mmCIF file of C-alpha atoms in Angstrom:
data_model
loop_
_atom_site.group_PDB
_atom_site.id
_atom_site.type_symbol
_atom_site.label_atom_id
_atom_site.label_comp_id
_atom_site.label_asym_id
_atom_site.label_seq_id
_atom_site.Cartn_x
_atom_site.Cartn_y
_atom_site.Cartn_z
ATOM 1 C CA MET P 327 3.505 -49.780 -18.453
ATOM 2 C CA ALA P 328 6.494 -47.672 -20.160
ATOM 3 C CA LEU P 329 8.467 -50.791 -18.862
ATOM 4 C CA MET P 330 6.023 -52.939 -20.467
ATOM 5 C CA LEU P 331 6.211 -50.850 -23.854
ATOM 6 C CA SER P 332 9.998 -51.255 -23.340
ATOM 7 C CA LEU P 333 10.235 -54.383 -22.854
ATOM 8 C CA LEU P 334 7.684 -55.518 -25.720
ATOM 9 C CA SER P 335 9.794 -53.161 -27.899
ATOM 10 C CA ALA P 336 13.011 -55.087 -27.444
ATOM 11 C CA LEU P 337 11.153 -58.263 -28.550
ATOM 12 C CA VAL P 338 9.826 -56.824 -31.283
ATOM 13 C CA VAL P 339 12.427 -57.025 -34.007
ATOM 14 C CA PHE P 340 14.564 -60.314 -35.389
ATOM 15 C CA SER P 341 17.665 -61.451 -34.935
ATOM 16 C CA TYR P 342 19.866 -62.390 -37.540
ATOM 17 C CA GLY P 343 23.349 -63.883 -37.197
ATOM 18 C CA LEU P 344 25.660 -65.109 -39.426
ATOM 19 C CA GLY P 345 24.145 -68.352 -40.080
ATOM 20 C CA GLY P 346 20.932 -66.216 -40.836
ATOM 21 C CA SER P 347 17.807 -65.688 -39.397
ATOM 22 C CA LEU P 348 17.237 -67.016 -36.279
ATOM 23 C CA GLY P 349 13.972 -66.131 -36.860
ATOM 24 C CA CYS P 350 9.882 -67.164 -36.146
ATOM 25 C CA ASN P 351 9.937 -70.833 -36.152
ATOM 26 C CA LEU P 352 5.825 -71.064 -35.211
ATOM 27 C CA THR P 353 5.304 -74.460 -35.449
ATOM 28 C CA LEU P 354 1.266 -75.892 -36.356
ATOM 29 C CA ASN P 355 1.829 -76.283 -32.867
ATOM 30 C CA HIS P 356 1.218 -72.913 -32.218
ATOM 31 C CA ASP P 357 -1.756 -73.161 -33.868
ATOM 32 C CA VAL P 358 -3.616 -75.935 -32.410
ATOM 33 C CA VAL P 359 -2.949 -73.889 -28.810
ATOM 34 C CA SER P 360 -5.202 -71.105 -30.454
ATOM 35 C CA ASN P 361 -7.550 -73.893 -31.425
ATOM 36 C CA GLU P 362 -7.543 -74.973 -27.521
ATOM 37 C CA ASN P 363 -7.862 -71.290 -26.707
ATOM 38 C CA LEU P 364 -10.771 -70.805 -29.024
ATOM 39 C CA LEU P 365 -12.347 -73.961 -27.985
ATOM 40 C CA LEU P 366 -12.461 -72.698 -24.621
ATOM 41 C CA LEU P 367 -13.487 -69.210 -25.080
ATOM 42 C CA LYS P 368 -16.544 -71.090 -26.528
ATOM 43 C CA GLU P 369 -16.816 -73.767 -23.790
ATOM 44 C CA MET P 370 -16.819 -70.816 -20.791
ATOM 45 C CA GLY P 371 -20.317 -69.536 -22.506
ATOM 46 C CA ARG P 372 -22.660 -69.277 -19.660
ATOM 47 C CA ILE P 373 -25.425 -66.890 -21.143
ATOM 48 C CA SER P 374 -27.003 -66.852 -23.919
ATOM 49 C CA PRO P 375 -25.976 -64.128 -26.455
ATOM 50 C CA SER P 376 -28.941 -63.193 -27.475
ATOM 51 C CA LEU P 377 -29.474 -62.134 -23.792
ATOM 52 C CA CYS P 378 -26.886 -59.167 -24.040
ATOM 53 C CA LEU P 379 -27.928 -57.561 -27.346
ATOM 54 C CA ASP P 380 -28.659 -54.261 -26.273
ATOM 55 C CA ASP P 381 -24.972 -54.747 -24.819
ATOM 56 C CA ARG P 382 -23.382 -55.536 -27.960
ATOM 57 C CA LYS P 383 -20.702 -53.062 -29.269
ATOM 58 C CA ASP P 384 -18.305 -52.665 -32.422
ATOM 59 C CA PHE P 385 -15.219 -51.879 -31.449
ATOM 60 C CA ARG P 386 -13.444 -51.648 -34.610
ATOM 61 C CA PHE P 387 -10.702 -54.526 -34.899
ATOM 62 C CA PRO P 388 -7.872 -53.258 -36.950
ATOM 63 C CA GLN P 389 -7.813 -55.723 -39.299
ATOM 64 C CA GLN P 390 -5.110 -53.807 -41.326
ATOM 65 C CA ALA P 391 -3.265 -54.547 -38.650
ATOM 66 C CA VAL P 392 -3.450 -58.205 -38.709
ATOM 67 C CA ASN P 393 -3.803 -59.427 -42.751
ATOM 68 C CA GLY P 394 -0.502 -61.789 -42.669
ATOM 69 C CA ARG P 395 -0.039 -60.988 -45.955
ATOM 70 C CA GLN P 396 0.809 -57.193 -45.890
ATOM 71 C CA VAL P 397 2.751 -57.096 -42.642
ATOM 72 C CA GLN P 398 6.174 -57.134 -42.837
ATOM 73 C CA LYS P 399 7.278 -60.323 -40.676
ATOM 74 C CA THR P 400 8.648 -58.209 -37.862
ATOM 75 C CA GLN P 401 5.233 -56.546 -37.874
ATOM 76 C CA ALA P 402 3.384 -59.197 -37.790
ATOM 77 C CA ILE P 403 5.297 -60.912 -34.990
ATOM 78 C CA SER P 404 4.887 -57.286 -32.631
ATOM 79 C CA VAL P 405 1.292 -57.898 -33.837
ATOM 80 C CA LEU P 406 0.670 -61.407 -32.987
ATOM 81 C CA TYR P 407 2.008 -60.933 -29.142
ATOM 82 C CA GLU P 408 0.372 -57.771 -28.835
ATOM 83 C CA MET P 409 -2.513 -59.501 -29.926
ATOM 84 C CA LEU P 410 -2.031 -62.749 -27.202
ATOM 85 C CA GLY P 411 -0.980 -60.320 -24.800
ATOM 86 C CA GLN P 412 -4.114 -58.007 -24.438
ATOM 87 C CA THR P 413 -6.107 -60.670 -24.879
ATOM 88 C CA SER P 414 -4.815 -62.168 -21.188
ATOM 89 C CA ARG P 415 -4.118 -59.133 -19.618
ATOM 90 C CA VAL P 416 -8.317 -58.647 -20.584
ATOM 91 C CA PHE P 417 -8.380 -62.325 -19.067
ATOM 92 C CA LEU P 418 -6.099 -61.798 -16.270
ATOM 93 C CA ARG P 419 -8.294 -58.716 -14.769
ATOM 94 C CA GLU P 420 -9.638 -59.824 -11.047
ATOM 95 C CA GLN P 421 -13.634 -58.656 -12.127
ATOM 96 C CA SER P 422 -12.285 -62.098 -14.461
ATOM 97 C CA SER P 423 -12.575 -64.530 -12.299
ATOM 98 C CA ALA P 424 -15.589 -63.965 -10.976
ATOM 99 C CA ALA P 425 -17.793 -64.062 -14.803
ATOM 100 C CA TRP P 426 -16.238 -67.372 -15.742
ATOM 101 C CA ASN P 427 -15.795 -70.362 -14.814
ATOM 102 C CA THR P 428 -12.322 -70.931 -12.583
ATOM 103 C CA THR P 429 -11.042 -73.640 -13.803
ATOM 104 C CA LEU P 430 -11.919 -73.216 -17.857
ATOM 105 C CA LEU P 431 -10.239 -68.979 -16.963
ATOM 106 C CA GLU P 432 -6.833 -70.723 -15.891
ATOM 107 C CA LYS P 433 -6.686 -73.365 -18.638
ATOM 108 C CA LEU P 434 -7.218 -70.260 -20.776
ATOM 109 C CA ARG P 435 -4.658 -68.196 -19.078
ATOM 110 C CA HIS P 436 -2.037 -70.852 -19.028
ATOM 111 C CA ARG P 437 -2.418 -71.716 -22.739
ATOM 112 C CA LEU P 438 -1.879 -67.378 -24.117
ATOM 113 C CA HIS P 439 1.302 -67.931 -21.707
ATOM 114 C CA ARG P 440 2.460 -70.876 -22.948
ATOM 115 C CA GLN P 441 1.629 -69.096 -26.212
ATOM 116 C CA LEU P 442 3.228 -66.043 -25.504
ATOM 117 C CA GLU P 443 5.925 -67.698 -24.076
ATOM 118 C CA ASP P 444 6.308 -69.789 -27.446
ATOM 119 C CA LEU P 445 6.294 -66.479 -29.733
ATOM 120 C CA LYS P 446 9.996 -64.893 -27.324
ATOM 121 C CA PRO P 447 12.371 -66.739 -29.435
ATOM 122 C CA CYS P 448 10.817 -64.897 -32.580
ATOM 123 C CA VAL P 449 11.774 -61.590 -32.251
ATOM 124 C CA VAL P 450 15.147 -59.369 -31.011
ATOM 125 C CA GLN P 451 16.730 -57.153 -29.444
ATOM 126 C CA GLU P 452 17.745 -54.566 -31.184
ATOM 127 C CA VAL P 453 14.689 -51.850 -31.370
ATOM 128 C CA ARG P 454 16.355 -49.766 -34.121
ATOM 129 C CA GLN P 455 15.587 -52.870 -36.552
ATOM 130 C CA ALA P 456 11.914 -52.305 -35.716
ATOM 131 C CA GLU P 457 11.522 -48.976 -36.374
ATOM 132 C CA SER P 458 13.513 -48.456 -39.058
ATOM 133 C CA ALA P 459 11.075 -51.755 -40.335
ATOM 134 C CA ALA P 460 7.834 -50.806 -39.209
ATOM 135 C CA GLY P 461 8.128 -46.674 -40.136
ATOM 136 C CA LYS P 462 5.226 -46.390 -36.879
ATOM 137 C CA ASP P 463 4.127 -48.649 -33.806
ATOM 138 C CA PRO P 464 2.981 -51.875 -35.881
ATOM 139 C CA THR P 465 1.049 -52.445 -32.181
ATOM 140 C CA ALA P 466 -0.613 -48.860 -31.985
ATOM 141 C CA ASP P 467 -3.746 -49.501 -33.218
ATOM 142 C CA VAL P 468 -4.217 -53.437 -31.439
ATOM 143 C CA LYS P 469 -3.841 -51.521 -27.969
ATOM 144 C CA ARG P 470 -6.065 -48.916 -29.140
ATOM 145 C CA TYR P 471 -8.931 -51.872 -29.209
ATOM 146 C CA PHE P 472 -7.645 -53.626 -26.305
ATOM 147 C CA SER P 473 -7.764 -50.310 -24.929
ATOM 148 C CA GLY P 474 -11.790 -49.910 -26.158
ATOM 149 C CA ILE P 475 -12.313 -53.248 -24.873
ATOM 150 C CA ARG P 476 -11.020 -52.674 -20.748
ATOM 151 C CA LEU P 477 -12.402 -49.148 -20.964
ATOM 152 C CA TYR P 478 -16.027 -50.934 -22.445
ATOM 153 C CA LEU P 479 -15.936 -53.152 -19.841
ATOM 154 C CA LYS P 480 -15.155 -50.988 -17.101
ATOM 155 C CA GLN P 481 -18.179 -48.153 -17.947
ATOM 156 C CA LYS P 482 -20.595 -51.559 -17.866
ATOM 157 C CA LYS P 483 -19.028 -52.752 -14.640
ATOM 158 C CA TYR P 484 -18.074 -55.562 -15.664
ATOM 159 C CA SER P 485 -21.771 -57.216 -15.959
ATOM 160 C CA ASP P 486 -21.858 -60.686 -16.614
ATOM 161 C CA CYS P 487 -23.555 -59.148 -20.551
ATOM 162 C CA ALA P 488 -20.137 -57.182 -20.790
ATOM 163 C CA TRP P 489 -17.878 -60.202 -20.505
ATOM 164 C CA GLU P 490 -20.199 -62.263 -23.134
ATOM 165 C CA VAL P 491 -19.498 -59.622 -25.420
ATOM 166 C CA VAL P 492 -16.282 -59.361 -24.786
ATOM 167 C CA ARG P 493 -15.790 -63.257 -25.114
ATOM 168 C CA GLY P 494 -17.661 -63.530 -28.385
ATOM 169 C CA GLU P 495 -15.350 -60.503 -29.855
ATOM 170 C CA ILE P 496 -12.366 -62.260 -28.620
ATOM 171 C CA MET P 497 -13.672 -65.227 -30.571
ATOM 172 C CA SER P 498 -13.882 -63.617 -33.669
ATOM 173 C CA LEU P 499 -10.020 -62.462 -33.433
ATOM 174 C CA PHE P 500 -8.762 -66.263 -33.801
ATOM 175 C CA PRO P 501 -8.979 -66.534 -37.222
ATOM 176 C CA SER P 502 -6.751 -63.484 -37.530
ATOM 177 C CA LEU P 503 -4.241 -65.003 -35.008
ATOM 178 C CA THR P 504 -4.092 -68.443 -37.417
ATOM 179 C CA SER P 505 -4.098 -65.782 -40.600
ATOM 180 C CA LEU P 506 -1.097 -63.836 -38.612
ATOM 181 C CA GLN P 507 0.712 -67.121 -37.945
ATOM 182 C CA GLU P 508 0.489 -69.094 -41.167
ATOM 183 C CA GLY P 509 1.715 -65.801 -42.546
ATOM 184 C CA LEU P 510 4.553 -65.998 -40.528
ATOM 185 C CA ARG P 511 4.962 -69.823 -41.257
ATOM 186 C CA GLN P 512 5.664 -68.586 -45.097
ATOM 187 C CA LYS P 513 8.151 -65.089 -44.626
ATOM 188 C CA ASP P 514 9.652 -67.409 -42.654
ATOM 189 C CA GLY P 515 10.063 -70.619 -45.464
ATOM 190 C CA ASP P 516 11.057 -67.410 -47.731
ATOM 191 C CA LEU P 517 13.412 -66.101 -45.405
ATOM 192 C CA GLY P 518 14.932 -69.078 -44.858
ATOM 193 C CA SER P 519 15.191 -70.335 -48.974
ATOM 194 C CA PRO P 520 18.524 -69.985 -50.613
#
């Protein structure tokens, strides 16, 4: 876990060279993959959510962490990367294979991995800049949120209804992911202006 946190921290900050920002150039393709992921999640539904009303839970999504217009660019990238990575971790759990259609699950895993790979060039190597820019770990709330999701799954013994509730919860995150990506593209344009 410490290695993952160190790696994530090392990937958080942007690199600035003599020519300006190497910056994050999130293309619209990143949004296309997010939309494909959302469609896959919708397709993965196996049981009616109405059968799982007793299992519903408010995971208290940290909306302030993903408001793309209010977070600094370095924070937005780290939050986006963390959200995608944590989503991937949820669906990489051994127990998830029993809950979903394997073909759809593998497609989702592959597309999440692709998005994470696309984000790697957007982050830098200097942790000091990230710490000074952020003031605090901008991903802490996101980590707590996903920790709550994993704890919920464990407490519910990875039941079909628990997975259905989590699927619905993660589907509700995609507008926030899109907002973060749009905010990053706008901030890239602002940084690239002379």
